[in-house]
XYZ file of C-alpha atoms in Angstrom:
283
model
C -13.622 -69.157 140.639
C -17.451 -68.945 141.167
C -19.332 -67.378 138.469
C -21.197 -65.138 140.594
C -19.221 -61.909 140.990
C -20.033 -58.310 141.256
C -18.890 -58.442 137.064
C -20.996 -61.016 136.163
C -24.765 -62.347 136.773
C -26.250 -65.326 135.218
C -29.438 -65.135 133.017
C -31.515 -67.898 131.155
C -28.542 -70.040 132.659
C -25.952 -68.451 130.497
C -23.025 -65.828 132.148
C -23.186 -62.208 130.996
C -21.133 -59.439 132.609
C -23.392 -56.772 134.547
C -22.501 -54.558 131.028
C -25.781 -56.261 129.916
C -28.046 -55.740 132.534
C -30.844 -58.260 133.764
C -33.523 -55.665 133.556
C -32.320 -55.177 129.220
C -32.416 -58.887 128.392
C -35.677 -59.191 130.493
C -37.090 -57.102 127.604
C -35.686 -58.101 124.814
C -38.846 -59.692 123.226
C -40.399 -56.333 123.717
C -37.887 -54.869 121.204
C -39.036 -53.851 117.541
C -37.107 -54.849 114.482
C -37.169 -53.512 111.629
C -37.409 -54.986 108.001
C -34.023 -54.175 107.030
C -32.525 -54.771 110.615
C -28.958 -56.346 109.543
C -27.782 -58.850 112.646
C -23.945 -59.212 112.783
C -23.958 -61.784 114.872
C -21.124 -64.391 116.647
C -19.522 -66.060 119.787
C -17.558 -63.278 121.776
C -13.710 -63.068 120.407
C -15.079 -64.551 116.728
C -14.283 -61.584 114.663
C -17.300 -59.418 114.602
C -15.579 -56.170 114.605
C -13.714 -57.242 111.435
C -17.245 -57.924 110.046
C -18.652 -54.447 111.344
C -15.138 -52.336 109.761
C -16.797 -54.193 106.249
C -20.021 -53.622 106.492
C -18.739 -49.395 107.212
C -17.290 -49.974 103.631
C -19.990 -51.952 101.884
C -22.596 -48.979 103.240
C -20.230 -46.466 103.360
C -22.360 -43.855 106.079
C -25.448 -44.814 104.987
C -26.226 -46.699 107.935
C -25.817 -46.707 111.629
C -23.577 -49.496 112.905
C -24.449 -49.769 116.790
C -23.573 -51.552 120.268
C -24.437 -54.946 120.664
C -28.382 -55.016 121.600
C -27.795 -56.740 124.710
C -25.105 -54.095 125.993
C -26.072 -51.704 128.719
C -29.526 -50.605 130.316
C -32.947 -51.394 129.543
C -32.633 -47.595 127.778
C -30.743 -49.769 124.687
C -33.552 -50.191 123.518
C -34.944 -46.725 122.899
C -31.853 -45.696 121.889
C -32.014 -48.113 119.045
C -35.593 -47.197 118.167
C -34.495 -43.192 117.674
C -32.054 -44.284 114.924
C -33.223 -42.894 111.453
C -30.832 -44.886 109.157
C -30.658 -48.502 108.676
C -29.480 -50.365 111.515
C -26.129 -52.862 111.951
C -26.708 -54.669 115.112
C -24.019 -56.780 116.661
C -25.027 -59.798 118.826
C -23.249 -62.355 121.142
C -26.898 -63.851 122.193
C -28.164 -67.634 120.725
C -30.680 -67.629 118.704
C -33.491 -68.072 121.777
C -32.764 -64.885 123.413
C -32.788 -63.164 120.447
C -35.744 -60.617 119.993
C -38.495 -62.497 118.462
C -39.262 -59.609 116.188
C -36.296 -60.094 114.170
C -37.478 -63.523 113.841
C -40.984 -62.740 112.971
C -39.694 -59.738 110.362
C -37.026 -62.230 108.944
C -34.272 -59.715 109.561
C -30.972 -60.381 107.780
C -27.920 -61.958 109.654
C -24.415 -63.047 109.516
C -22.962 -65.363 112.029
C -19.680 -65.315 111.655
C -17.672 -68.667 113.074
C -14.392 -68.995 113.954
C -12.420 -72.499 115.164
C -13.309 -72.905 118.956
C -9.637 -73.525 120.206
C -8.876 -70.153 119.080
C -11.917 -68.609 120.232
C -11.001 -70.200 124.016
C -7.581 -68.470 123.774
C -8.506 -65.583 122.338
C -11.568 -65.258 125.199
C -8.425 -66.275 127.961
C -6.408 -63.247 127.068
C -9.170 -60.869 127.162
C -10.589 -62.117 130.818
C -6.680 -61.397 131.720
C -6.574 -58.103 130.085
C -10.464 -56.469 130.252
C -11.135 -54.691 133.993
C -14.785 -56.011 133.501
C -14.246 -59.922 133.863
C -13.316 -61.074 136.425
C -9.905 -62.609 137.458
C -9.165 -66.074 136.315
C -6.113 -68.294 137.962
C -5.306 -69.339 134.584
C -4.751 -71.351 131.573
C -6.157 -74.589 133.065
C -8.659 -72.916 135.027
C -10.132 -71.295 132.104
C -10.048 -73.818 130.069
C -12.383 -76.055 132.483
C -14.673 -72.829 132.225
C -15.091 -72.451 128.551
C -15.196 -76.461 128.061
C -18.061 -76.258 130.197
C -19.445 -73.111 129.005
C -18.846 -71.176 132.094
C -17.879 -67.829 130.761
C -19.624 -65.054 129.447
C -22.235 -65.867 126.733
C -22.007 -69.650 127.925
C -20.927 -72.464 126.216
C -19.538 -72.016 122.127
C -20.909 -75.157 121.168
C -24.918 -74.432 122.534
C -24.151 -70.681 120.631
C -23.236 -72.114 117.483
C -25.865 -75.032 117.335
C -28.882 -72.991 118.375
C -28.140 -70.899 115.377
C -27.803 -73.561 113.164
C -30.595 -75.331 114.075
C -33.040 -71.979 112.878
C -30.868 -71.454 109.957
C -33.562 -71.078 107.277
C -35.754 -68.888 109.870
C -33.960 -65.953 108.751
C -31.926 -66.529 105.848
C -29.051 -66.598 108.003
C -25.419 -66.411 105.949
C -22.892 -68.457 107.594
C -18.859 -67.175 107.681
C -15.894 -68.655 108.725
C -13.106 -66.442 110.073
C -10.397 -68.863 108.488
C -11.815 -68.766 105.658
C -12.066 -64.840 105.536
C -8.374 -65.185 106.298
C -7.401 -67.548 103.524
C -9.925 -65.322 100.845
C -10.649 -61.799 102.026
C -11.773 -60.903 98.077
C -14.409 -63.600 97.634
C -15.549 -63.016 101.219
C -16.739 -59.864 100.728
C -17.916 -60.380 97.653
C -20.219 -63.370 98.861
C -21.607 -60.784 101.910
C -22.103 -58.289 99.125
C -24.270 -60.406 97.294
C -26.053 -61.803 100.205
C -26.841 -58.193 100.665
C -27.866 -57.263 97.653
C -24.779 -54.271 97.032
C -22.980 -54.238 93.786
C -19.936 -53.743 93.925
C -16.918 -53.935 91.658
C -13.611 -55.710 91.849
C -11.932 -52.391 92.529
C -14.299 -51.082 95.410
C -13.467 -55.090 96.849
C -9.746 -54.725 97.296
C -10.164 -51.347 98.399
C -12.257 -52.962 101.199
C -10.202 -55.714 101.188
C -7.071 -53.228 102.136
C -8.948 -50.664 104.463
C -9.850 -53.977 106.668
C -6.752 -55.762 107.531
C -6.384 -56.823 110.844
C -3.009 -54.463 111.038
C -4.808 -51.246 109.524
C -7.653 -52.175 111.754
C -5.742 -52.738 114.853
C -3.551 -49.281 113.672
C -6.769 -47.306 113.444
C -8.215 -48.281 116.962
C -4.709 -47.422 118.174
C -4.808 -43.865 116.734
C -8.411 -42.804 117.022
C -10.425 -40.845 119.907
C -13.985 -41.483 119.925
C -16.993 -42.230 122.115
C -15.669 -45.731 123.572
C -19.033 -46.361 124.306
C -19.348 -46.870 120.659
C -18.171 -50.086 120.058
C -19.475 -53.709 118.708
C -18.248 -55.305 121.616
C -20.495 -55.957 124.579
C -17.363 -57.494 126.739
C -15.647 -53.762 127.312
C -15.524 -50.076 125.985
C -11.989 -50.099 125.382
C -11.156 -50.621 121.531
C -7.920 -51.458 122.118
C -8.487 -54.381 123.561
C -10.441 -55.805 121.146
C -7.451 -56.753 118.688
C -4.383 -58.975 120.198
C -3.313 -61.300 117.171
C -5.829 -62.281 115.005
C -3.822 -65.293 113.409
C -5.057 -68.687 112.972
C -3.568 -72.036 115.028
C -2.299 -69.703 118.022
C -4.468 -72.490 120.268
C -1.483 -75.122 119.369
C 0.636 -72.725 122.031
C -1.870 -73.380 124.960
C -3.432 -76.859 124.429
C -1.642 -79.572 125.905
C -2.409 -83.170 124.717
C -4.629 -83.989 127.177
C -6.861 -80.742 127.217
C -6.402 -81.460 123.096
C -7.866 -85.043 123.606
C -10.664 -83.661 126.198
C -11.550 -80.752 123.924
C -11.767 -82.919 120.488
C -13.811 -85.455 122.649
C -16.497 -82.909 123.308
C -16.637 -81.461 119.746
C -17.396 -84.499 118.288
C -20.094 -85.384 121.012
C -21.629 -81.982 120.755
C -21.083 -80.989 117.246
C -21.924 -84.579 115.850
C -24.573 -83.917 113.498
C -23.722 -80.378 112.978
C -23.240 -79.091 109.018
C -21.569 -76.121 109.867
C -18.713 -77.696 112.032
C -18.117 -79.833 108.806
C -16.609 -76.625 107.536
C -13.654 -75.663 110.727
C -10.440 -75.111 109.994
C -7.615 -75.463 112.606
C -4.830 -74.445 110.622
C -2.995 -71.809 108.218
């Protein structure tokens, strides 16, 4: 399958659907942050809108939680600038396209990791299920793609190291999904001290409950609002964003070899990486 397709265009040499338009991430850079911007940021399928549902609890409606800034028209970004409450701003971009504002203002940010073999399946079933990607042959096929860093947002391992590698620019806090999985409690505590909310036990496992992937996935099934809001770039429909959310699902897709092929190019790529130090693959 040839990237170029009326659903996706290339930019910068990385694949975004036409959902982010050339004409927004040509002006990006002329975007202005704010001081207490808040980035939630990750590699698509990673587990940002579990991050978003706890950052709605942490601020309660004290802040706006909005699209991803690279999601729609080059309007985004006066829509953005009209918001009067602190802003939550989702982000699949590395950290060169991000808006060098945020940079210069040392904005907050999250980036929240998750084990790449379970990002690439999670990222197969939503190009089979989401109307605005386009149609893959399959398993195999796909798995050349992501390997390669031929679907949308390009390849995890450039995402995850260009981040990394400007860690201290911004103060940037570092979460793994299987770790949130393993420790919800002291996971939200850490991003509530990170952010400077206090917070007591009880208000945690409130949180804690309120953001399960089931009463998540239950609420998204139930609710009727504006699909347009959402923290995904990749569609409007919310209920696609949730399938399983477990961890080690990748050990139903991977044969040996594509095992072998993928560990190969972690270990080239993410060589002298810290934060890959810190993957889990299992329960």
């Amino acid at each position: 399958m040839s990237l170029q397709s009326d659903l996706i265009h290339v930019f910068n040499g990385i694949p975004f659907t036409t959902r982010s338009s050339a004409e927004l991430l040509r002006s990006l850079d002329e975007f202005q942050a704010r001081h207490d911007d808040l980035l939630l940021v990750s590699y698509p399928k990673s587990g940002t809108h579990w991050l978003a549902e706890i950052m709605k609890h942490l601020y309660s409606s004290k802040v706006s939680i909005t699209s991803p800034i690279e999601f729609g028209n080059v309007s985004k970004l006066e829509e953005l600038s009209n918001i009067p409450t602190k802003r939550i701003i989702p982000t699949h971009l590395n950290f060169n396209m991000l808006p060098a504002d945020f940079k210069a203002k040392k904005c907050k940010a999250i980036y929240i990791i998750r084990n790449p073999k379970d990002t690439a399946v999670s990222l197969f079933h939503y190009y089979r299920d989401n109307p605005n990607l386009p149609t893959i042959e399959g398993w195999g096929t796909y798995f050349d793609m992501f390997l390669h860093g031929e679907v949308v947002c390009g390849s995890w391992f450039d995402h995850i190291l260009s981040w990394e590698e400007h860690r201290n620019e911004m103060g940037t806090l570092f979460l793994y999904y299987e770790a949130m999985k393993k420790d919800i409690f002291q996971s939200v505590k850490k991003i509530s001290h990170y952010l400077g909310i206090n917070i007591t036990d009880n208000e945690v496992h409130e949180i804690c409950k309120k953001t399960s992937f089931s009463e998540m996935k239950n609420n998204v099934e139930k609710e009727n609002t504006d699909p347009n809001n959402t923290v995904c770039s990749l569609t409007s429909n919310k209920k696609l964003i949730f399938r399983k959310g477990t961890v080690g699902d990748w050990k139903q897709y991977f044969s040996n070899k594509q095992n072998r092929l993928f560990d190969e190019m972690y270990n080239t790529k993410m060589d002298s990486s810290n934060l890959a130090k810190h993957i889990h693959y299992d329960n």
